[in-house]
PDB file of C-alpha atoms in Angstrom:
ATOM      1  CA  MET G   1      -2.509  36.794   8.829  1.00 44.00           C
ATOM      2  CA  PHE G   2      -3.352  37.814   5.264  1.00 46.00           C
ATOM      3  CA  LYS G   3      -1.735  34.667   3.857  1.00 52.00           C
ATOM      4  CA  LEU G   4      -3.649  32.511   6.332  1.00 52.00           C
ATOM      5  CA  SER G   5      -6.908  34.124   5.274  1.00 67.00           C
ATOM      6  CA  LEU G   6      -6.151  33.491   1.615  1.00 61.00           C
ATOM      7  CA  ASN G   7      -5.352  29.868   2.362  1.00 62.00           C
ATOM      8  CA  GLN G   8      -8.574  29.479   4.289  1.00 58.00           C
ATOM      9  CA  LEU G   9     -10.462  31.039   1.387  1.00 56.00           C
ATOM     10  CA  ARG G  10      -8.804  28.638  -1.052  1.00 59.00           C
ATOM     11  CA  ILE G  11      -9.763  25.641   1.093  1.00 55.00           C
ATOM     12  CA  SER G  12     -13.313  26.931   1.484  1.00 62.00           C
ATOM     13  CA  LEU G  13     -13.731  27.531  -2.252  1.00 65.00           C
ATOM     14  CA  GLY G  14     -12.291  24.104  -3.038  1.00 64.00           C
ATOM     15  CA  ALA G  15     -14.746  22.413  -0.676  1.00 69.00           C
ATOM     16  CA  ALA G  16     -17.633  24.435  -2.108  1.00 74.00           C
ATOM     17  CA  LEU G  17     -16.645  23.402  -5.636  1.00 75.00           C
ATOM     18  CA  ARG G  18     -16.517  19.753  -4.620  1.00 74.00           C
ATOM     19  CA  ASP G  19     -19.878  19.984  -2.849  1.00 76.00           C
ATOM     20  CA  THR G  20     -21.479  21.603  -5.901  1.00 78.00           C
ATOM     21  CA  ASN G  21     -19.916  19.031  -8.201  1.00 75.00           C
ATOM     22  CA  TYR G  22     -21.122  16.228  -5.935  1.00 78.00           C
ATOM     23  CA  ASN G  23     -24.698  17.514  -5.728  1.00 80.00           C
ATOM     24  CA  VAL G  24     -24.991  18.043  -9.473  1.00 80.00           C
ATOM     25  CA  HIS G  25     -23.575  14.659 -10.439  1.00 79.00           C
ATOM     26  CA  TYR G  26     -25.326  12.716  -7.669  1.00 83.00           C
ATOM     27  CA  ASN G  27     -28.742  14.101  -8.593  1.00 84.00           C
ATOM     28  CA  TRP G  28     -28.059  13.597 -12.284  1.00 84.00           C
ATOM     29  CA  LEU G  29     -27.141   9.989 -11.602  1.00 85.00           C
ATOM     30  CA  LEU G  30     -30.187   9.476  -9.437  1.00 86.00           C
ATOM     31  CA  ARG G  31     -32.703  11.079 -11.787  1.00 88.00           C
ATOM     32  CA  PHE G  32     -31.427  10.368 -15.288  1.00 87.00           C
ATOM     33  CA  LYS G  33     -28.466   7.991 -15.455  1.00 87.00           C
ATOM     34  CA  SER G  34     -29.466   5.136 -13.144  1.00 93.00           C
ATOM     35  CA  LYS G  35     -32.037   2.382 -13.505  1.00 95.00           C
ATOM     36  CA  PRO G  36     -34.223   1.190 -10.613  1.00 96.00           C
ATOM     37  CA  ILE G  37     -33.475  -2.183  -9.024  1.00 97.00           C
ATOM     38  CA  GLU G  38     -35.103  -4.194  -6.264  1.00 96.00           C
ATOM     39  CA  VAL G  39     -33.215  -5.807  -3.435  1.00 96.00           C
ATOM     40  CA  SER G  40     -32.423  -9.412  -4.343  1.00 97.00           C
ATOM     41  CA  ASN G  41     -32.775 -12.531  -2.207  1.00 97.00           C
ATOM     42  CA  LYS G  42     -29.128 -13.460  -2.805  1.00 98.00           C
ATOM     43  CA  PRO G  43     -26.815 -14.022   0.195  1.00 98.00           C
ATOM     44  CA  ALA G  44     -24.232 -11.237   0.192  1.00 98.00           C
ATOM     45  CA  ILE G  45     -20.888 -10.131   1.587  1.00 99.00           C
ATOM     46  CA  VAL G  46     -20.168  -6.427   2.013  1.00 99.00           C
ATOM     47  CA  PHE G  47     -16.450  -5.628   1.942  1.00 99.00           C
ATOM     48  CA  SER G  48     -15.619  -2.335   3.623  1.00 98.00           C
ATOM     49  CA  PRO G  49     -12.181  -0.643   3.708  1.00 98.00           C
ATOM     50  CA  HIS G  50     -12.955   1.208   6.946  1.00 98.00           C
ATOM     51  CA  GLN G  51     -15.497   1.149   9.722  1.00 98.00           C
ATOM     52  CA  ASP G  52     -18.327   3.332   8.314  1.00 98.00           C
ATOM     53  CA  ASP G  53     -18.014   2.779   4.542  1.00 98.00           C
ATOM     54  CA  GLU G  54     -20.398  -0.187   4.660  1.00 98.00           C
ATOM     55  CA  THR G  55     -23.185   1.814   6.310  1.00 98.00           C
ATOM     56  CA  ILE G  56     -22.690   4.963   4.242  1.00 97.00           C
ATOM     57  CA  GLY G  57     -22.504   3.037   0.972  1.00 97.00           C
ATOM     58  CA  CYS G  58     -25.070   0.280   1.409  1.00 97.00           C
ATOM     59  CA  GLY G  59     -26.601   0.406   4.875  1.00 98.00           C
ATOM     60  CA  GLY G  60     -30.077   0.477   3.351  1.00 98.00           C
ATOM     61  CA  ALA G  61     -29.401  -2.586   1.217  1.00 98.00           C
ATOM     62  CA  ILE G  62     -28.031  -4.427   4.255  1.00 98.00           C
ATOM     63  CA  ALA G  63     -31.102  -3.578   6.360  1.00 98.00           C
ATOM     64  CA  LEU G  64     -33.480  -4.515   3.544  1.00 98.00           C
ATOM     65  CA  LYS G  65     -31.850  -7.892   3.064  1.00 98.00           C
ATOM     66  CA  ARG G  66     -31.713  -8.665   6.767  1.00 98.00           C
ATOM     67  CA  SER G  67     -35.393  -7.715   7.218  1.00 98.00           C
ATOM     68  CA  GLN G  68     -36.166 -10.524   4.775  1.00 97.00           C
ATOM     69  CA  GLY G  69     -33.910 -13.011   6.522  1.00 98.00           C
ATOM     70  CA  ILE G  70     -31.302 -12.969   3.740  1.00 98.00           C
ATOM     71  CA  PRO G  71     -27.783 -13.857   4.995  1.00 98.00           C
ATOM     72  CA  VAL G  72     -25.350 -10.914   4.922  1.00 98.00           C
ATOM     73  CA  LYS G  73     -21.756 -10.824   6.152  1.00 98.00           C
ATOM     74  CA  VAL G  74     -19.671  -7.657   6.572  1.00 98.00           C
ATOM     75  CA  VAL G  75     -15.873  -7.765   6.326  1.00 99.00           C
ATOM     76  CA  PHE G  76     -13.628  -4.811   7.255  1.00 98.00           C
ATOM     77  CA  LEU G  77     -10.207  -4.855   5.641  1.00 98.00           C
ATOM     78  CA  THR G  78      -8.363  -2.175   7.661  1.00 98.00           C
ATOM     79  CA  ASP G  79      -8.235  -1.237  11.328  1.00 98.00           C
ATOM     80  CA  GLY G  80      -9.185   2.421  10.725  1.00 97.00           C
ATOM     81  CA  ARG G  81      -6.390   3.692  12.985  1.00 97.00           C
ATOM     82  CA  TYR G  82      -5.974   7.024  11.166  1.00 96.00           C
ATOM     83  CA  GLY G  83      -9.617   8.047  11.290  1.00 94.00           C
ATOM     84  CA  ARG G  84      -9.066   9.509  14.742  1.00 93.00           C
ATOM     85  CA  PRO G  85     -10.688  12.669  16.115  1.00 93.00           C
ATOM     86  CA  ASN G  86      -8.598  14.515  18.692  1.00 91.00           C
ATOM     87  CA  TRP G  87     -10.818  13.431  21.587  1.00 94.00           C
ATOM     88  CA  ILE G  88      -9.862   9.739  21.200  1.00 96.00           C
ATOM     89  CA  GLU G  89      -6.426   8.603  22.331  1.00 96.00           C
ATOM     90  CA  PRO G  90      -4.326   6.923  19.604  1.00 94.00           C
ATOM     91  CA  GLU G  91      -4.139   3.649  21.529  1.00 96.00           C
ATOM     92  CA  ASN G  92      -7.952   3.495  21.748  1.00 97.00           C
ATOM     93  CA  ILE G  93      -9.052   4.339  18.205  1.00 97.00           C
ATOM     94  CA  ILE G  94      -8.992   0.823  16.706  1.00 98.00           C
ATOM     95  CA  GLU G  95     -11.137  -0.622  19.488  1.00 98.00           C
ATOM     96  CA  TYR G  96     -13.415   2.430  19.427  1.00 98.00           C
ATOM     97  CA  ARG G  97     -14.081   2.113  15.707  1.00 98.00           C
ATOM     98  CA  GLN G  98     -14.734  -1.611  16.008  1.00 98.00           C
ATOM     99  CA  GLN G  99     -17.288  -0.897  18.714  1.00 98.00           C
ATOM    100  CA  GLU G 100     -18.936   1.718  16.493  1.00 98.00           C
ATOM    101  CA  ALA G 101     -19.077  -0.780  13.632  1.00 98.00           C
ATOM    102  CA  SER G 102     -20.567  -3.529  15.784  1.00 98.00           C
ATOM    103  CA  SER G 103     -23.248  -1.168  17.117  1.00 98.00           C
ATOM    104  CA  ALA G 104     -24.097   0.189  13.657  1.00 98.00           C
ATOM    105  CA  LEU G 105     -24.326  -3.282  12.157  1.00 98.00           C
ATOM    106  CA  ASN G 106     -26.517  -4.472  15.012  1.00 98.00           C
ATOM    107  CA  ILE G 107     -28.981  -1.728  14.063  1.00 98.00           C
ATOM    108  CA  LEU G 108     -28.856  -2.920  10.426  1.00 98.00           C
ATOM    109  CA  GLY G 109     -29.503  -6.516  11.500  1.00 98.00           C
ATOM    110  CA  ILE G 110     -25.993  -8.013  11.329  1.00 98.00           C
ATOM    111  CA  GLN G 111     -24.991 -10.341  14.153  1.00 94.00           C
ATOM    112  CA  PRO G 112     -21.436 -10.278  15.584  1.00 96.00           C
ATOM    113  CA  SER G 113     -20.866 -13.760  14.134  1.00 97.00           C
ATOM    114  CA  GLN G 114     -21.313 -12.274  10.653  1.00 98.00           C
ATOM    115  CA  THR G 115     -18.865  -9.401  11.197  1.00 98.00           C
ATOM    116  CA  GLN G 116     -15.150  -9.837  10.550  1.00 98.00           C
ATOM    117  CA  PHE G 117     -12.235  -7.450  11.116  1.00 98.00           C
ATOM    118  CA  LEU G 118      -9.133  -8.370   9.110  1.00 98.00           C
ATOM    119  CA  GLY G 119      -7.000  -5.667  10.749  1.00 97.00           C
ATOM    120  CA  ALA G 120      -4.753  -4.501   7.906  1.00 98.00           C
ATOM    121  CA  ALA G 121      -3.138  -1.157   8.685  1.00 97.00           C
ATOM    122  CA  ASP G 122      -5.283   1.793   7.675  1.00 98.00           C
ATOM    123  CA  GLY G 123      -3.861   3.365   4.504  1.00 97.00           C
ATOM    124  CA  SER G 124      -1.758   0.334   3.579  1.00 98.00           C
ATOM    125  CA  LEU G 125      -3.896  -1.556   1.057  1.00 98.00           C
ATOM    126  CA  ALA G 126      -2.500   0.148  -2.037  1.00 97.00           C
ATOM    127  CA  GLN G 127       1.087  -0.363  -0.854  1.00 97.00           C
ATOM    128  CA  LEU G 128       1.128  -4.062   0.016  1.00 98.00           C
ATOM    129  CA  SER G 129       4.108  -6.122  -1.087  1.00 98.00           C
ATOM    130  CA  PRO G 130       3.328  -8.935  -3.557  1.00 97.00           C
ATOM    131  CA  GLU G 131       3.553 -11.432  -0.696  1.00 98.00           C
ATOM    132  CA  GLN G 132       1.243  -9.406   1.566  1.00 98.00           C
ATOM    133  CA  ARG G 133      -1.224  -8.927  -1.271  1.00 98.00           C
ATOM    134  CA  ASN G 134      -1.340 -12.644  -2.044  1.00 98.00           C
ATOM    135  CA  LEU G 135      -1.839 -13.493   1.629  1.00 98.00           C
ATOM    136  CA  LEU G 136      -4.746 -11.058   1.884  1.00 98.00           C
ATOM    137  CA  ILE G 137      -6.338 -12.290  -1.344  1.00 98.00           C
ATOM    138  CA  ASN G 138      -6.075 -15.871  -0.089  1.00 98.00           C
ATOM    139  CA  LYS G 139      -7.824 -14.816   3.125  1.00 98.00           C
ATOM    140  CA  LEU G 140     -10.595 -13.178   1.110  1.00 98.00           C
ATOM    141  CA  VAL G 141     -10.969 -16.311  -1.005  1.00 98.00           C
ATOM    142  CA  GLU G 142     -11.305 -18.341   2.182  1.00 98.00           C
ATOM    143  CA  ILE G 143     -14.043 -16.008   3.447  1.00 98.00           C
ATOM    144  CA  ILE G 144     -15.895 -16.095   0.133  1.00 98.00           C
ATOM    145  CA  GLN G 145     -15.764 -19.860  -0.226  1.00 98.00           C
ATOM    146  CA  SER G 146     -16.864 -20.351   3.379  1.00 98.00           C
ATOM    147  CA  PHE G 147     -19.863 -17.987   3.189  1.00 98.00           C
ATOM    148  CA  GLU G 148     -20.786 -18.758  -0.458  1.00 98.00           C
ATOM    149  CA  PRO G 149     -22.315 -15.376  -1.365  1.00 98.00           C
ATOM    150  CA  GLN G 150     -24.140 -14.783  -4.629  1.00 98.00           C
ATOM    151  CA  GLU G 151     -23.592 -11.033  -4.358  1.00 98.00           C
ATOM    152  CA  VAL G 152     -20.599  -8.998  -3.206  1.00 98.00           C
ATOM    153  CA  TYR G 153     -20.629  -5.275  -2.441  1.00 98.00           C
ATOM    154  CA  VAL G 154     -17.353  -3.361  -2.668  1.00 98.00           C
ATOM    155  CA  PRO G 155     -16.278   0.295  -3.120  1.00 98.00           C
ATOM    156  CA  HIS G 156     -16.151   1.634  -6.667  1.00 95.00           C
ATOM    157  CA  HIS G 157     -12.892   0.986  -8.498  1.00 94.00           C
ATOM    158  CA  HIS G 158     -12.552   4.763  -9.153  1.00 90.00           C
ATOM    159  CA  ASP G 159     -13.634   5.914  -5.694  1.00 92.00           C
ATOM    160  CA  GLY G 160     -10.761   8.365  -5.261  1.00 89.00           C
ATOM    161  CA  HIS G 161      -9.362   6.856  -2.048  1.00 95.00           C
ATOM    162  CA  PRO G 162      -6.370   4.455  -2.204  1.00 97.00           C
ATOM    163  CA  ASP G 163      -7.795   2.010   0.353  1.00 98.00           C
ATOM    164  CA  HIS G 164     -11.183   1.988  -1.371  1.00 98.00           C
ATOM    165  CA  GLU G 165      -9.780   1.346  -4.836  1.00 97.00           C
ATOM    166  CA  ALA G 166      -7.377  -1.275  -3.483  1.00 98.00           C
ATOM    167  CA  THR G 167     -10.288  -3.007  -1.733  1.00 98.00           C
ATOM    168  CA  TYR G 168     -12.045  -3.325  -5.076  1.00 98.00           C
ATOM    169  CA  SER G 169      -8.922  -4.769  -6.696  1.00 98.00           C
ATOM    170  CA  LEU G 170      -8.275  -7.244  -3.877  1.00 98.00           C
ATOM    171  CA  VAL G 171     -11.866  -8.434  -3.713  1.00 98.00           C
ATOM    172  CA  ASP G 172     -12.178  -8.689  -7.496  1.00 98.00           C
ATOM    173  CA  SER G 173      -9.043 -10.858  -7.579  1.00 98.00           C
ATOM    174  CA  ALA G 174     -10.404 -13.016  -4.760  1.00 98.00           C
ATOM    175  CA  ILE G 175     -13.726 -13.542  -6.533  1.00 98.00           C
ATOM    176  CA  LYS G 176     -11.930 -14.637  -9.680  1.00 98.00           C
ATOM    177  CA  ALA G 177      -9.676 -16.965  -7.671  1.00 98.00           C
ATOM    178  CA  SER G 178     -12.698 -18.459  -5.890  1.00 98.00           C
ATOM    179  CA  LYS G 179     -14.190 -19.481  -9.270  1.00 96.00           C
ATOM    180  CA  MET G 180     -17.662 -18.815  -7.897  1.00 97.00           C
ATOM    181  CA  PRO G 181     -20.487 -17.138  -9.868  1.00 97.00           C
ATOM    182  CA  ILE G 182     -20.819 -13.922  -7.880  1.00 98.00           C
ATOM    183  CA  GLU G 183     -22.452 -10.656  -8.914  1.00 98.00           C
ATOM    184  CA  LEU G 184     -20.256  -7.680  -8.023  1.00 98.00           C
ATOM    185  CA  LEU G 185     -21.902  -4.375  -7.073  1.00 98.00           C
ATOM    186  CA  GLN G 186     -19.799  -1.256  -6.515  1.00 97.00           C
ATOM    187  CA  TYR G 187     -20.878   1.433  -4.078  1.00 96.00           C
ATOM    188  CA  PRO G 188     -19.482   4.995  -4.349  1.00 93.00           C
ATOM    189  CA  ILE G 189     -18.301   6.923  -1.301  1.00 93.00           C
ATOM    190  CA  TRP G 190     -15.818   9.629  -2.375  1.00 90.00           C
ATOM    191  CA  MET G 191     -15.984   9.190  -6.141  1.00 86.00           C
ATOM    192  CA  LEU G 192     -18.184  12.190  -6.928  1.00 79.00           C
ATOM    193  CA  TRP G 193     -16.562  14.504  -4.385  1.00 74.00           C
ATOM    194  CA  ARG G 194     -12.827  13.846  -4.272  1.00 66.00           C
ATOM    195  CA  ASN G 195     -11.841  15.369  -7.620  1.00 57.00           C
ATOM    196  CA  PRO G 196     -14.353  17.622  -9.432  1.00 52.00           C
ATOM    197  CA  LEU G 197     -12.246  17.577 -12.595  1.00 53.00           C
ATOM    198  CA  SER G 198     -12.250  13.798 -13.006  1.00 56.00           C
ATOM    199  CA  SER G 199     -15.797  12.801 -12.124  1.00 54.00           C
ATOM    200  CA  HIS G 200     -16.192  11.563 -15.682  1.00 54.00           C
ATOM    201  CA  LYS G 201     -14.466   8.356 -14.602  1.00 55.00           C
ATOM    202  CA  TYR G 202     -17.735   6.897 -13.341  1.00 54.00           C
ATOM    203  CA  LEU G 203     -19.361   7.509 -16.720  1.00 55.00           C
ATOM    204  CA  GLN G 204     -17.495   4.748 -18.503  1.00 55.00           C
ATOM    205  CA  LYS G 205     -19.902   3.148 -20.945  1.00 53.00           C
ATOM    206  CA  LYS G 206     -19.251  -0.351 -19.638  1.00 58.00           C
ATOM    207  CA  SER G 207     -20.299   0.643 -16.105  1.00 72.00           C
ATOM    208  CA  LYS G 208     -24.042   0.895 -15.469  1.00 90.00           C
ATOM    209  CA  ALA G 209     -25.606   2.766 -12.559  1.00 93.00           C
ATOM    210  CA  TYR G 210     -28.579   1.498 -10.562  1.00 96.00           C
ATOM    211  CA  ARG G 211     -30.638   3.048  -7.787  1.00 97.00           C
ATOM    212  CA  LEU G 212     -32.141   1.081  -4.927  1.00 97.00           C
ATOM    213  CA  PHE G 213     -35.108   2.588  -3.080  1.00 97.00           C
ATOM    214  CA  ILE G 214     -34.580   1.829   0.604  1.00 97.00           C
ATOM    215  CA  GLY G 215     -37.999   3.062   1.739  1.00 91.00           C
ATOM    216  CA  ASN G 216     -38.707   2.746   5.453  1.00 89.00           C
ATOM    217  CA  PHE G 217     -35.146   1.576   6.028  1.00 97.00           C
ATOM    218  CA  LYS G 218     -33.889   5.086   5.386  1.00 96.00           C
ATOM    219  CA  GLU G 219     -34.443   5.822   9.081  1.00 96.00           C
ATOM    220  CA  THR G 220     -32.710   2.581  10.086  1.00 98.00           C
ATOM    221  CA  LYS G 221     -29.696   3.653   8.041  1.00 97.00           C
ATOM    222  CA  HIS G 222     -29.777   7.091   9.704  1.00 96.00           C
ATOM    223  CA  GLN G 223     -29.662   5.475  13.129  1.00 97.00           C
ATOM    224  CA  ALA G 224     -26.712   3.293  12.119  1.00 98.00           C
ATOM    225  CA  ILE G 225     -24.797   6.247  10.641  1.00 97.00           C
ATOM    226  CA  ALA G 226     -25.364   8.234  13.845  1.00 96.00           C
ATOM    227  CA  VAL G 227     -23.442   5.575  15.773  1.00 97.00           C
ATOM    228  CA  TYR G 228     -20.270   6.576  13.892  1.00 97.00           C
ATOM    229  CA  ASN G 229     -19.829   9.714  15.956  1.00 96.00           C
ATOM    230  CA  SER G 230     -16.042   9.582  15.527  1.00 96.00           C
ATOM    231  CA  GLN G 231     -16.326   9.831  11.736  1.00 94.00           C
ATOM    232  CA  THR G 232     -19.420  11.625  10.486  1.00 90.00           C
ATOM    233  CA  PRO G 233     -19.294  15.146  12.017  1.00 87.00           C
ATOM    234  CA  ASN G 234     -16.588  16.397   9.649  1.00 84.00           C
ATOM    235  CA  LEU G 235     -17.863  14.822   6.440  1.00 87.00           C
ATOM    236  CA  PRO G 236     -18.676  17.177   3.522  1.00 84.00           C
ATOM    237  CA  SER G 237     -22.248  18.489   3.558  1.00 84.00           C
ATOM    238  CA  SER G 238     -23.010  17.068   0.108  1.00 81.00           C
ATOM    239  CA  LEU G 239     -21.917  13.582   1.167  1.00 84.00           C
ATOM    240  CA  LYS G 240     -24.117  13.823   4.253  1.00 85.00           C
ATOM    241  CA  GLN G 241     -27.095  14.722   2.060  1.00 84.00           C
ATOM    242  CA  ALA G 242     -26.491  11.655  -0.101  1.00 85.00           C
ATOM    243  CA  MET G 243     -26.132   9.499   3.017  1.00 88.00           C
ATOM    244  CA  PHE G 244     -29.652  10.504   4.035  1.00 89.00           C
ATOM    245  CA  SER G 245     -31.188   9.910   0.600  1.00 93.00           C
ATOM    246  CA  SER G 246     -34.079   7.501   0.053  1.00 96.00           C
ATOM    247  CA  HIS G 247     -31.934   5.722  -2.527  1.00 96.00           C
ATOM    248  CA  GLU G 248     -28.555   4.051  -2.725  1.00 96.00           C
ATOM    249  CA  ILE G 249     -26.551   3.975  -5.942  1.00 95.00           C
ATOM    250  CA  PHE G 250     -24.630   0.941  -7.172  1.00 96.00           C
ATOM    251  CA  PHE G 251     -22.586   0.234 -10.283  1.00 95.00           C
ATOM    252  CA  LYS G 252     -22.252  -2.968 -12.247  1.00 93.00           C
ATOM    253  CA  ASP G 253     -19.755  -3.588 -15.067  1.00 85.00           C
TER     254      ASP G 253
END
């Protein structure tokens, strides 16, 4: 019993440290390190590792663009099978998360025709064989060349989650292979929370931070996030606070 209590204390202190680290660095980024940007009129694709990353990371940007009639497509790379609360049966989780994503994106203004689920196994993106990686990159190139975006949104390359970082790498390779002039914007999800001792990674001089004021679309984003009831209840408190901010942060190299 004593050992269990100590372990619980260790976990609690670790989470508290990460929350404090997140709050300090997020607010520092927002107030001092980032520059303001306006939403552009460029057609965009949002690449999301899992069903919820797109709304947490750039739901406000999506809603802003769609309110102005700007084309936006959202592509999910994995099936999200391991993001399963205990009240959903294993055989139902993939369909459940797709339904959540479709409902959330409908709130943000994305039609089903502009939503694509590639269905790679959750947790597999960093462990693909060379052949599997090439096949997936070719599929991403096909999507990019078909939609012809001028902007692409993707998780930060140091986001602290293997699927997120692999998504950046795969999409970056696809953009280069497409030979199209596309602006790449990176959205952070776990980067400031996952490892308090390595948060300096996002401070690389070549990477510049920008903040987008989402204004009245803050509430629209809240409504879309609320749809993800299988994912959001157990998120860290600091991440939830950032999710409900009036700004979204993006990085450009």
